[in-house]
PDB file of C-alpha atoms in Angstrom:
ATOM      1  CA  ALA A   1     198.174  48.517  47.706  1.00 94.00           C
ATOM      2  CA  LYS A   2     195.051  48.856  45.544  1.00 95.00           C
ATOM      3  CA  ALA A   3     195.523  45.310  44.234  1.00 97.00           C
ATOM      4  CA  VAL A   4     195.770  43.884  47.757  1.00 97.00           C
ATOM      5  CA  VAL A   5     192.738  45.908  48.864  1.00 97.00           C
ATOM      6  CA  SER A   6     190.757  44.464  45.958  1.00 97.00           C
ATOM      7  CA  ARG A   7     191.686  40.908  46.943  1.00 97.00           C
ATOM      8  CA  ILE A   8     190.917  41.446  50.612  1.00 98.00           C
ATOM      9  CA  ARG A   9     187.570  43.040  49.805  1.00 97.00           C
ATOM     10  CA  LYS A  10     186.657  40.139  47.519  1.00 97.00           C
ATOM     11  CA  THR A  11     187.490  37.606  50.244  1.00 97.00           C
ATOM     12  CA  LEU A  12     185.709  39.473  53.031  1.00 97.00           C
ATOM     13  CA  GLY A  13     182.721  40.265  50.830  1.00 97.00           C
ATOM     14  CA  ILE A  14     182.220  43.720  52.357  1.00 97.00           C
ATOM     15  CA  THR A  15     181.241  46.669  50.185  1.00 96.00           C
ATOM     16  CA  THR A  16     182.058  50.322  50.783  1.00 95.00           C
ATOM     17  CA  ALA A  17     178.326  50.952  51.215  1.00 95.00           C
ATOM     18  CA  GLU A  18     178.226  48.455  54.085  1.00 96.00           C
ATOM     19  CA  GLN A  19     181.155  50.222  55.741  1.00 96.00           C
ATOM     20  CA  LYS A  20     179.291  53.548  55.688  1.00 93.00           C
ATOM     21  CA  LYS A  21     176.057  51.961  56.904  1.00 94.00           C
ATOM     22  CA  ALA A  22     177.699  50.607  60.060  1.00 95.00           C
ATOM     23  CA  ARG A  23     176.122  52.154  63.153  1.00 94.00           C
ATOM     24  CA  ASP A  24     179.424  53.323  64.622  1.00 95.00           C
ATOM     25  CA  PRO A  25     183.151  52.424  64.696  1.00 95.00           C
ATOM     26  CA  ALA A  26     182.488  49.449  66.989  1.00 95.00           C
ATOM     27  CA  ALA A  27     179.892  48.072  64.579  1.00 96.00           C
ATOM     28  CA  LEU A  28     182.301  48.469  61.652  1.00 97.00           C
ATOM     29  CA  PHE A  29     185.011  46.586  63.528  1.00 97.00           C
ATOM     30  CA  ASN A  30     182.578  43.781  64.384  1.00 96.00           C
ATOM     31  CA  LEU A  31     181.570  43.566  60.713  1.00 97.00           C
ATOM     32  CA  LEU A  32     185.180  43.335  59.542  1.00 97.00           C
ATOM     33  CA  ARG A  33     186.156  40.898  62.283  1.00 97.00           C
ATOM     34  CA  ALA A  34     183.268  38.536  61.566  1.00 97.00           C
ATOM     35  CA  ALA A  35     184.133  38.515  57.859  1.00 97.00           C
ATOM     36  CA  ALA A  36     187.813  37.806  58.578  1.00 97.00           C
ATOM     37  CA  GLU A  37     186.901  34.942  60.931  1.00 97.00           C
ATOM     38  CA  LYS A  38     184.527  33.513  58.351  1.00 96.00           C
ATOM     39  CA  ALA A  39     187.431  33.530  55.888  1.00 96.00           C
ATOM     40  CA  GLY A  40     189.485  31.399  58.312  1.00 95.00           C
ATOM     41  CA  ILE A  41     191.541  34.046  60.129  1.00 97.00           C
ATOM     42  CA  PHE A  42     191.527  34.026  63.928  1.00 97.00           C
ATOM     43  CA  VAL A  43     191.072  37.546  65.341  1.00 97.00           C
ATOM     44  CA  LEU A  44     191.742  38.014  69.059  1.00 96.00           C
ATOM     45  CA  LEU A  45     191.497  41.042  71.345  1.00 94.00           C
ATOM     46  CA  LEU A  46     194.291  40.814  73.907  1.00 91.00           C
ATOM     47  CA  GLY A  47     195.952  43.655  75.747  1.00 85.00           C
ATOM     48  CA  ASP A  48     197.356  42.180  78.951  1.00 81.00           C
ATOM     49  CA  LEU A  49     199.240  39.207  80.383  1.00 74.00           C
ATOM     50  CA  GLY A  50     196.223  37.673  82.076  1.00 71.00           C
ATOM     51  CA  SER A  51     194.640  40.477  84.110  1.00 67.00           C
ATOM     52  CA  HIS A  52     194.102  44.231  83.974  1.00 66.00           C
ATOM     53  CA  HIS A  53     197.035  44.620  86.368  1.00 69.00           C
ATOM     54  CA  SER A  54     199.337  43.708  83.465  1.00 77.00           C
ATOM     55  CA  ASP A  55     197.810  45.933  80.786  1.00 79.00           C
ATOM     56  CA  ILE A  56     200.031  46.575  77.771  1.00 81.00           C
ATOM     57  CA  SER A  57     199.793  50.098  76.390  1.00 78.00           C
ATOM     58  CA  GLU A  58     198.906  50.770  72.763  1.00 78.00           C
ATOM     59  CA  GLU A  59     202.223  52.620  72.682  1.00 75.00           C
ATOM     60  CA  THR A  60     203.936  49.221  72.968  1.00 82.00           C
ATOM     61  CA  PHE A  61     201.855  47.487  70.304  1.00 87.00           C
ATOM     62  CA  ARG A  62     198.561  48.038  68.535  1.00 90.00           C
ATOM     63  CA  GLY A  63     198.441  44.625  66.943  1.00 93.00           C
ATOM     64  CA  PHE A  64     200.394  41.803  65.384  1.00 94.00           C
ATOM     65  CA  ALA A  65     199.854  39.213  62.679  1.00 96.00           C
ATOM     66  CA  LEU A  66     201.033  35.629  62.400  1.00 96.00           C
ATOM     67  CA  ALA A  67     200.983  34.892  58.674  1.00 95.00           C
ATOM     68  CA  ASP A  68     200.650  31.120  59.007  1.00 94.00           C
ATOM     69  CA  ASP A  69     199.341  29.128  56.042  1.00 92.00           C
ATOM     70  CA  VAL A  70     197.203  26.847  58.223  1.00 92.00           C
ATOM     71  CA  ALA A  71     196.128  29.077  61.107  1.00 94.00           C
ATOM     72  CA  PRO A  72     196.639  32.784  60.420  1.00 97.00           C
ATOM     73  CA  PHE A  73     196.193  34.910  63.548  1.00 97.00           C
ATOM     74  CA  VAL A  74     195.583  38.589  64.173  1.00 97.00           C
ATOM     75  CA  VAL A  75     195.859  39.969  67.707  1.00 96.00           C
ATOM     76  CA  ILE A  76     194.598  43.478  68.454  1.00 95.00           C
ATOM     77  CA  ASN A  77     195.360  45.404  71.620  1.00 92.00           C
ATOM     78  CA  ASP A  78     191.965  46.047  73.219  1.00 89.00           C
ATOM     79  CA  ASN A  79     193.476  48.840  75.323  1.00 84.00           C
ATOM     80  CA  ASP A  80     193.498  50.947  72.170  1.00 86.00           C
ATOM     81  CA  ALA A  81     190.622  53.242  71.219  1.00 85.00           C
ATOM     82  CA  THR A  82     187.666  51.478  69.594  1.00 89.00           C
ATOM     83  CA  PRO A  83     187.713  53.653  66.412  1.00 90.00           C
ATOM     84  CA  ALA A  84     191.363  52.669  65.876  1.00 90.00           C
ATOM     85  CA  ARG A  85     190.740  48.909  65.874  1.00 94.00           C
ATOM     86  CA  SER A  86     189.420  48.678  62.327  1.00 96.00           C
ATOM     87  CA  PHE A  87     192.618  50.236  60.984  1.00 94.00           C
ATOM     88  CA  THR A  88     194.737  47.855  63.046  1.00 95.00           C
ATOM     89  CA  LEU A  89     192.715  44.876  61.822  1.00 97.00           C
ATOM     90  CA  MET A  90     193.045  45.838  58.172  1.00 97.00           C
ATOM     91  CA  HIS A  91     196.741  46.585  58.640  1.00 96.00           C
ATOM     92  CA  GLU A  92     197.285  43.105  60.107  1.00 97.00           C
ATOM     93  CA  LEU A  93     195.204  41.481  57.356  1.00 98.00           C
ATOM     94  CA  ALA A  94     197.538  43.134  54.852  1.00 97.00           C
ATOM     95  CA  HIS A  95     200.445  41.438  56.652  1.00 96.00           C
ATOM     96  CA  ILE A  96     198.700  38.088  56.225  1.00 97.00           C
ATOM     97  CA  TRP A  97     197.866  38.701  52.559  1.00 97.00           C
ATOM     98  CA  ILE A  98     201.516  39.340  51.700  1.00 96.00           C
ATOM     99  CA  GLY A  99     202.751  36.542  53.984  1.00 96.00           C
ATOM    100  CA  ALA A 100     204.727  38.786  56.328  1.00 94.00           C
ATOM    101  CA  THR A 101     204.384  38.235  60.075  1.00 94.00           C
ATOM    102  CA  GLY A 102     204.808  41.513  61.959  1.00 90.00           C
ATOM    103  CA  VAL A 103     204.104  43.704  64.983  1.00 90.00           C
ATOM    104  CA  SER A 104     202.520  47.132  64.594  1.00 88.00           C
ATOM    105  CA  GLY A 105     203.068  50.154  66.819  1.00 80.00           C
ATOM    106  CA  PRO A 106     201.166  53.438  67.132  1.00 73.00           C
ATOM    107  CA  LEU A 107     200.431  55.550  64.061  1.00 72.00           C
ATOM    108  CA  ARG A 108     202.978  58.355  64.050  1.00 70.00           C
ATOM    109  CA  GLY A 109     203.304  59.259  60.397  1.00 67.00           C
ATOM    110  CA  SER A 110     204.721  57.410  57.420  1.00 71.00           C
ATOM    111  CA  PRO A 111     206.983  54.660  58.856  1.00 76.00           C
ATOM    112  CA  ALA A 112     210.465  54.000  57.472  1.00 77.00           C
ATOM    113  CA  ASN A 113     209.858  50.241  57.284  1.00 87.00           C
ATOM    114  CA  VAL A 114     208.595  49.462  53.783  1.00 92.00           C
ATOM    115  CA  VAL A 115     206.327  46.598  54.903  1.00 94.00           C
ATOM    116  CA  GLU A 116     204.702  48.664  57.650  1.00 92.00           C
ATOM    117  CA  ARG A 117     204.225  51.558  55.247  1.00 91.00           C
ATOM    118  CA  PHE A 118     202.648  49.269  52.651  1.00 95.00           C
ATOM    119  CA  CYS A 119     200.261  47.700  55.192  1.00 95.00           C
ATOM    120  CA  ASN A 120     199.256  51.182  56.367  1.00 93.00           C
ATOM    121  CA  GLU A 121     198.456  52.107  52.768  1.00 94.00           C
ATOM    122  CA  VAL A 122     196.326  48.984  52.359  1.00 96.00           C
ATOM    123  CA  ALA A 123     194.401  49.687  55.574  1.00 95.00           C
ATOM    124  CA  GLY A 124     193.852  53.338  54.665  1.00 94.00           C
ATOM    125  CA  GLU A 125     192.756  52.507  51.125  1.00 95.00           C
ATOM    126  CA  PHE A 126     190.296  49.870  52.351  1.00 97.00           C
ATOM    127  CA  LEU A 127     188.699  51.973  55.079  1.00 97.00           C
ATOM    128  CA  LEU A 128     188.696  55.206  53.069  1.00 96.00           C
ATOM    129  CA  PRO A 129     188.166  54.366  49.390  1.00 94.00           C
ATOM    130  CA  PRO A 130     188.603  57.147  46.775  1.00 91.00           C
ATOM    131  CA  GLU A 131     184.938  58.148  47.032  1.00 92.00           C
ATOM    132  CA  ALA A 132     185.477  59.094  50.697  1.00 93.00           C
ATOM    133  CA  LEU A 133     187.863  61.890  49.741  1.00 92.00           C
ATOM    134  CA  GLU A 134     186.496  63.042  46.365  1.00 90.00           C
ATOM    135  CA  ARG A 135     184.778  66.150  47.713  1.00 88.00           C
ATOM    136  CA  ILE A 136     187.798  67.194  49.753  1.00 89.00           C
ATOM    137  CA  ALA A 137     190.204  66.601  46.869  1.00 87.00           C
ATOM    138  CA  ALA A 138     188.151  68.993  44.730  1.00 85.00           C
ATOM    139  CA  THR A 139     188.715  71.799  47.258  1.00 83.00           C
ATOM    140  CA  ASP A 140     192.548  71.453  47.287  1.00 79.00           C
ATOM    141  CA  PRO A 141     192.988  71.107  51.084  1.00 79.00           C
ATOM    142  CA  THR A 142     196.739  71.823  50.885  1.00 81.00           C
ATOM    143  CA  GLY A 143     195.963  75.473  51.607  1.00 73.00           C
ATOM    144  CA  PHE A 144     193.804  74.857  54.670  1.00 78.00           C
ATOM    145  CA  ASP A 145     194.939  75.774  58.170  1.00 80.00           C
ATOM    146  CA  LEU A 146     195.200  73.266  61.017  1.00 82.00           C
ATOM    147  CA  ASP A 147     191.733  74.013  62.415  1.00 86.00           C
ATOM    148  CA  SER A 148     190.176  73.418  58.986  1.00 86.00           C
ATOM    149  CA  VAL A 149     192.069  70.145  58.572  1.00 88.00           C
ATOM    150  CA  LEU A 150     190.944  68.988  62.015  1.00 90.00           C
ATOM    151  CA  SER A 151     187.347  69.775  61.108  1.00 91.00           C
ATOM    152  CA  LEU A 152     187.606  67.986  57.756  1.00 92.00           C
ATOM    153  CA  THR A 153     189.187  64.877  59.225  1.00 93.00           C
ATOM    154  CA  ASN A 154     186.532  64.757  61.932  1.00 93.00           C
ATOM    155  CA  ASP A 155     183.722  64.924  59.344  1.00 94.00           C
ATOM    156  CA  VAL A 156     185.199  62.124  57.223  1.00 95.00           C
ATOM    157  CA  ALA A 157     185.918  59.967  60.275  1.00 95.00           C
ATOM    158  CA  ARG A 158     182.314  60.303  61.449  1.00 95.00           C
ATOM    159  CA  ILE A 159     180.837  59.400  58.043  1.00 95.00           C
ATOM    160  CA  TRP A 160     183.103  56.374  57.488  1.00 96.00           C
ATOM    161  CA  ASN A 161     183.210  55.118  61.101  1.00 96.00           C
ATOM    162  CA  VAL A 162     186.980  55.347  61.448  1.00 95.00           C
ATOM    163  CA  SER A 163     189.377  57.276  63.673  1.00 92.00           C
ATOM    164  CA  GLN A 164     190.555  60.766  62.842  1.00 93.00           C
ATOM    165  CA  GLY A 165     194.069  59.365  62.752  1.00 91.00           C
ATOM    166  CA  VAL A 166     193.191  57.185  59.744  1.00 93.00           C
ATOM    167  CA  VAL A 167     191.869  60.208  57.849  1.00 94.00           C
ATOM    168  CA  ALA A 168     194.917  62.278  58.785  1.00 92.00           C
ATOM    169  CA  TYR A 169     197.147  59.489  57.484  1.00 91.00           C
ATOM    170  CA  ARG A 170     195.350  59.525  54.132  1.00 92.00           C
ATOM    171  CA  PHE A 171     195.785  63.306  54.023  1.00 92.00           C
ATOM    172  CA  LEU A 172     199.497  62.765  54.605  1.00 90.00           C
ATOM    173  CA  LEU A 173     199.773  60.159  51.833  1.00 88.00           C
ATOM    174  CA  ASN A 174     197.926  62.470  49.437  1.00 89.00           C
ATOM    175  CA  GLY A 175     200.372  65.286  50.196  1.00 89.00           C
ATOM    176  CA  TRP A 176     197.664  67.494  51.687  1.00 91.00           C
ATOM    177  CA  ILE A 177     199.481  67.937  55.003  1.00 89.00           C
ATOM    178  CA  SER A 178     203.141  67.785  55.956  1.00 86.00           C
ATOM    179  CA  ASN A 179     204.675  65.014  58.033  1.00 84.00           C
ATOM    180  CA  GLN A 180     205.193  67.514  60.856  1.00 84.00           C
ATOM    181  CA  VAL A 181     201.524  68.514  60.909  1.00 86.00           C
ATOM    182  CA  ALA A 182     200.471  64.863  60.729  1.00 87.00           C
ATOM    183  CA  THR A 183     202.721  63.962  63.661  1.00 85.00           C
ATOM    184  CA  GLU A 184     201.262  66.799  65.738  1.00 86.00           C
ATOM    185  CA  MET A 185     197.761  65.573  64.922  1.00 90.00           C
ATOM    186  CA  PHE A 186     198.575  61.959  65.823  1.00 87.00           C
ATOM    187  CA  CYS A 187     200.027  63.041  69.160  1.00 86.00           C
ATOM    188  CA  ALA A 188     196.963  65.192  69.870  1.00 87.00           C
ATOM    189  CA  PHE A 189     194.625  62.289  69.059  1.00 89.00           C
ATOM    190  CA  ALA A 190     196.618  59.958  71.320  1.00 84.00           C
ATOM    191  CA  ASP A 191     196.550  62.448  74.203  1.00 85.00           C
ATOM    192  CA  ARG A 192     192.813  62.942  73.749  1.00 88.00           C
ATOM    193  CA  TRP A 193     192.231  59.185  73.896  1.00 83.00           C
ATOM    194  CA  ARG A 194     194.245  58.795  77.104  1.00 83.00           C
ATOM    195  CA  ILE A 195     192.328  61.630  78.775  1.00 87.00           C
ATOM    196  CA  GLU A 196     188.967  60.145  77.734  1.00 84.00           C
ATOM    197  CA  HIS A 197     190.078  56.668  78.834  1.00 76.00           C
ATOM    198  CA  GLN A 198     191.187  57.922  82.240  1.00 80.00           C
ATOM    199  CA  ARG A 199     188.003  59.981  82.667  1.00 80.00           C
ATOM    200  CA  THR A 200     185.876  56.912  81.911  1.00 74.00           C
ATOM    201  CA  ARG A 201     187.748  54.863  84.494  1.00 71.00           C
ATOM    202  CA  GLU A 202     187.400  57.552  87.161  1.00 72.00           C
ATOM    203  CA  ALA A 203     183.687  58.008  86.445  1.00 73.00           C
ATOM    204  CA  ARG A 204     182.960  54.318  86.976  1.00 64.00           C
ATOM    205  CA  GLU A 205     181.190  53.594  90.256  1.00 60.00           C
ATOM    206  CA  PRO A 206     183.175  51.439  92.727  1.00 57.00           C
ATOM    207  CA  ASP A 207     180.483  48.738  92.755  1.00 57.00           C
ATOM    208  CA  GLU A 208     179.685  49.003  89.048  1.00 59.00           C
ATOM    209  CA  THR A 209     180.033  45.669  87.301  1.00 61.00           C
ATOM    210  CA  GLY A 210     180.923  45.179  83.660  1.00 64.00           C
ATOM    211  CA  PRO A 211     180.155  42.309  81.306  1.00 72.00           C
ATOM    212  CA  GLY A 212     180.283  38.798  82.741  1.00 82.00           C
ATOM    213  CA  TYR A 213     183.621  36.980  82.708  1.00 84.00           C
ATOM    214  CA  TYR A 214     182.628  34.388  80.114  1.00 88.00           C
ATOM    215  CA  LEU A 215     180.958  36.903  77.850  1.00 89.00           C
ATOM    216  CA  LEU A 216     184.049  39.102  77.947  1.00 88.00           C
ATOM    217  CA  ARG A 217     186.351  36.139  77.390  1.00 90.00           C
ATOM    218  CA  ARG A 218     184.337  35.014  74.361  1.00 92.00           C
ATOM    219  CA  SER A 219     184.496  38.527  72.916  1.00 91.00           C
ATOM    220  CA  ARG A 220     188.260  38.636  73.274  1.00 93.00           C
ATOM    221  CA  LEU A 221     188.873  35.176  71.845  1.00 94.00           C
ATOM    222  CA  GLY A 222     186.534  35.625  68.900  1.00 94.00           C
ATOM    223  CA  ALA A 223     183.977  33.304  67.322  1.00 93.00           C
ATOM    224  CA  GLY A 224     186.577  31.735  65.019  1.00 94.00           C
ATOM    225  CA  LEU A 225     188.776  30.335  67.786  1.00 95.00           C
ATOM    226  CA  ILE A 226     185.829  29.398  70.008  1.00 95.00           C
ATOM    227  CA  ASP A 227     184.191  27.408  67.200  1.00 94.00           C
ATOM    228  CA  ALA A 228     187.465  25.713  66.235  1.00 94.00           C
ATOM    229  CA  VAL A 229     188.011  24.526  69.808  1.00 95.00           C
ATOM    230  CA  ARG A 230     184.384  23.399  70.108  1.00 94.00           C
ATOM    231  CA  ARG A 231     184.646  21.312  66.915  1.00 94.00           C
ATOM    232  CA  ALA A 232     187.972  19.802  68.003  1.00 95.00           C
ATOM    233  CA  LEU A 233     186.518  18.742  71.356  1.00 94.00           C
ATOM    234  CA  ARG A 234     183.475  17.197  69.735  1.00 93.00           C
ATOM    235  CA  GLY A 235     185.719  15.327  67.297  1.00 94.00           C
ATOM    236  CA  GLU A 236     187.856  14.139  70.222  1.00 93.00           C
ATOM    237  CA  VAL A 237     191.036  15.490  68.647  1.00 93.00           C
ATOM    238  CA  LEU A 238     191.577  17.910  71.537  1.00 93.00           C
ATOM    239  CA  THR A 239     191.542  17.285  75.289  1.00 93.00           C
ATOM    240  CA  HIS A 240     189.995  19.658  77.797  1.00 92.00           C
ATOM    241  CA  THR A 241     193.463  20.365  79.189  1.00 94.00           C
ATOM    242  CA  LYS A 242     194.785  21.493  75.810  1.00 95.00           C
ATOM    243  CA  ALA A 243     191.562  23.373  75.087  1.00 95.00           C
ATOM    244  CA  ALA A 244     192.030  25.243  78.367  1.00 95.00           C
ATOM    245  CA  ARG A 245     195.561  26.257  77.357  1.00 93.00           C
ATOM    246  CA  ILE A 246     194.293  27.569  74.022  1.00 93.00           C
ATOM    247  CA  LEU A 247     191.412  29.487  75.567  1.00 93.00           C
ATOM    248  CA  GLY A 248     193.383  30.768  78.551  1.00 90.00           C
ATOM    249  CA  VAL A 249     191.020  29.378  81.199  1.00 91.00           C
ATOM    250  CA  ALA A 250     191.007  26.552  83.727  1.00 92.00           C
ATOM    251  CA  PRO A 251     190.045  23.092  82.362  1.00 92.00           C
ATOM    252  CA  THR A 252     186.907  23.165  84.538  1.00 91.00           C
ATOM    253  CA  ALA A 253     185.797  26.401  82.854  1.00 92.00           C
ATOM    254  CA  VAL A 254     186.064  25.167  79.253  1.00 94.00           C
ATOM    255  CA  ASP A 255     182.546  23.722  78.978  1.00 93.00           C
ATOM    256  CA  GLN A 256     180.899  26.789  80.472  1.00 92.00           C
ATOM    257  CA  LEU A 257     182.872  29.093  78.184  1.00 92.00           C
ATOM    258  CA  LEU A 258     181.843  27.110  75.121  1.00 92.00           C
ATOM    259  CA  ARG A 259     178.189  27.028  76.243  1.00 85.00           C
ATOM    260  CA  GLU A 260     177.997  30.786  76.549  1.00 57.00           C
ATOM    261  CA  ARG A 261     176.360  32.428  73.546  1.00 60.00           C
ATOM    262  CA  PRO A 262     177.024  36.057  72.570  1.00 50.00           C
ATOM    263  CA  ARG A 263     174.215  38.489  73.297  1.00 51.00           C
ATOM    264  CA  ALA A 264     172.173  39.802  70.404  1.00 47.00           C
ATOM    265  CA  ALA A 265     173.409  43.110  69.006  1.00 43.00           C
TER     266      ALA A 265
END
């Protein structure tokens, strides 16, 4: 896992210091996604079958990777919690690095599947390098109670802009907590996310509008795919009809989608 992490980090060109300096988990994910797209990997955010009426739960899938030599793809379920997306992205990049297409489910402990377990180790090692856990390792956290572990994982997650689940998984791999305790923590984190998600939906005003359609569509498709389609149209190697199928919009909406520029951060 350490060898794969080293190769991924070299390709992405992201240092551990840059990970810590990210403003929040969303900023870290954007940093990682932009680097992956620059390296030639398409990263999409898709969590439904065309509308919010067909949302797919993160319990069904958190992400999947198509390890294609020409056009490697990563798809991340945008119904999942924002802090969890960086782990899913790095997990799927590990799939691509070892050439193994796969679908990833929710984090529920150390999986039996050797490939899934390996990709989890890569993602955890990348997002939480040894320096992230040095201070905790010196205190021998194996003797801590559940409340102390929850507090520790929350502190590390906040500093490194990741989810508590990622930290708990590293604790599990290091033998600091049992699989039973880890499973209880993962379930608690999942329940907390669903409650927060539902509360956010209920708090939204009936007439409150979100981001514009094209802006949201661009965000989900990613700069890599948008730019590839734009270049193909300009080079006349792609028709508007085929571009529309790739982008998931009507042919008449292709030009407007490609004209839209992302807002400044």
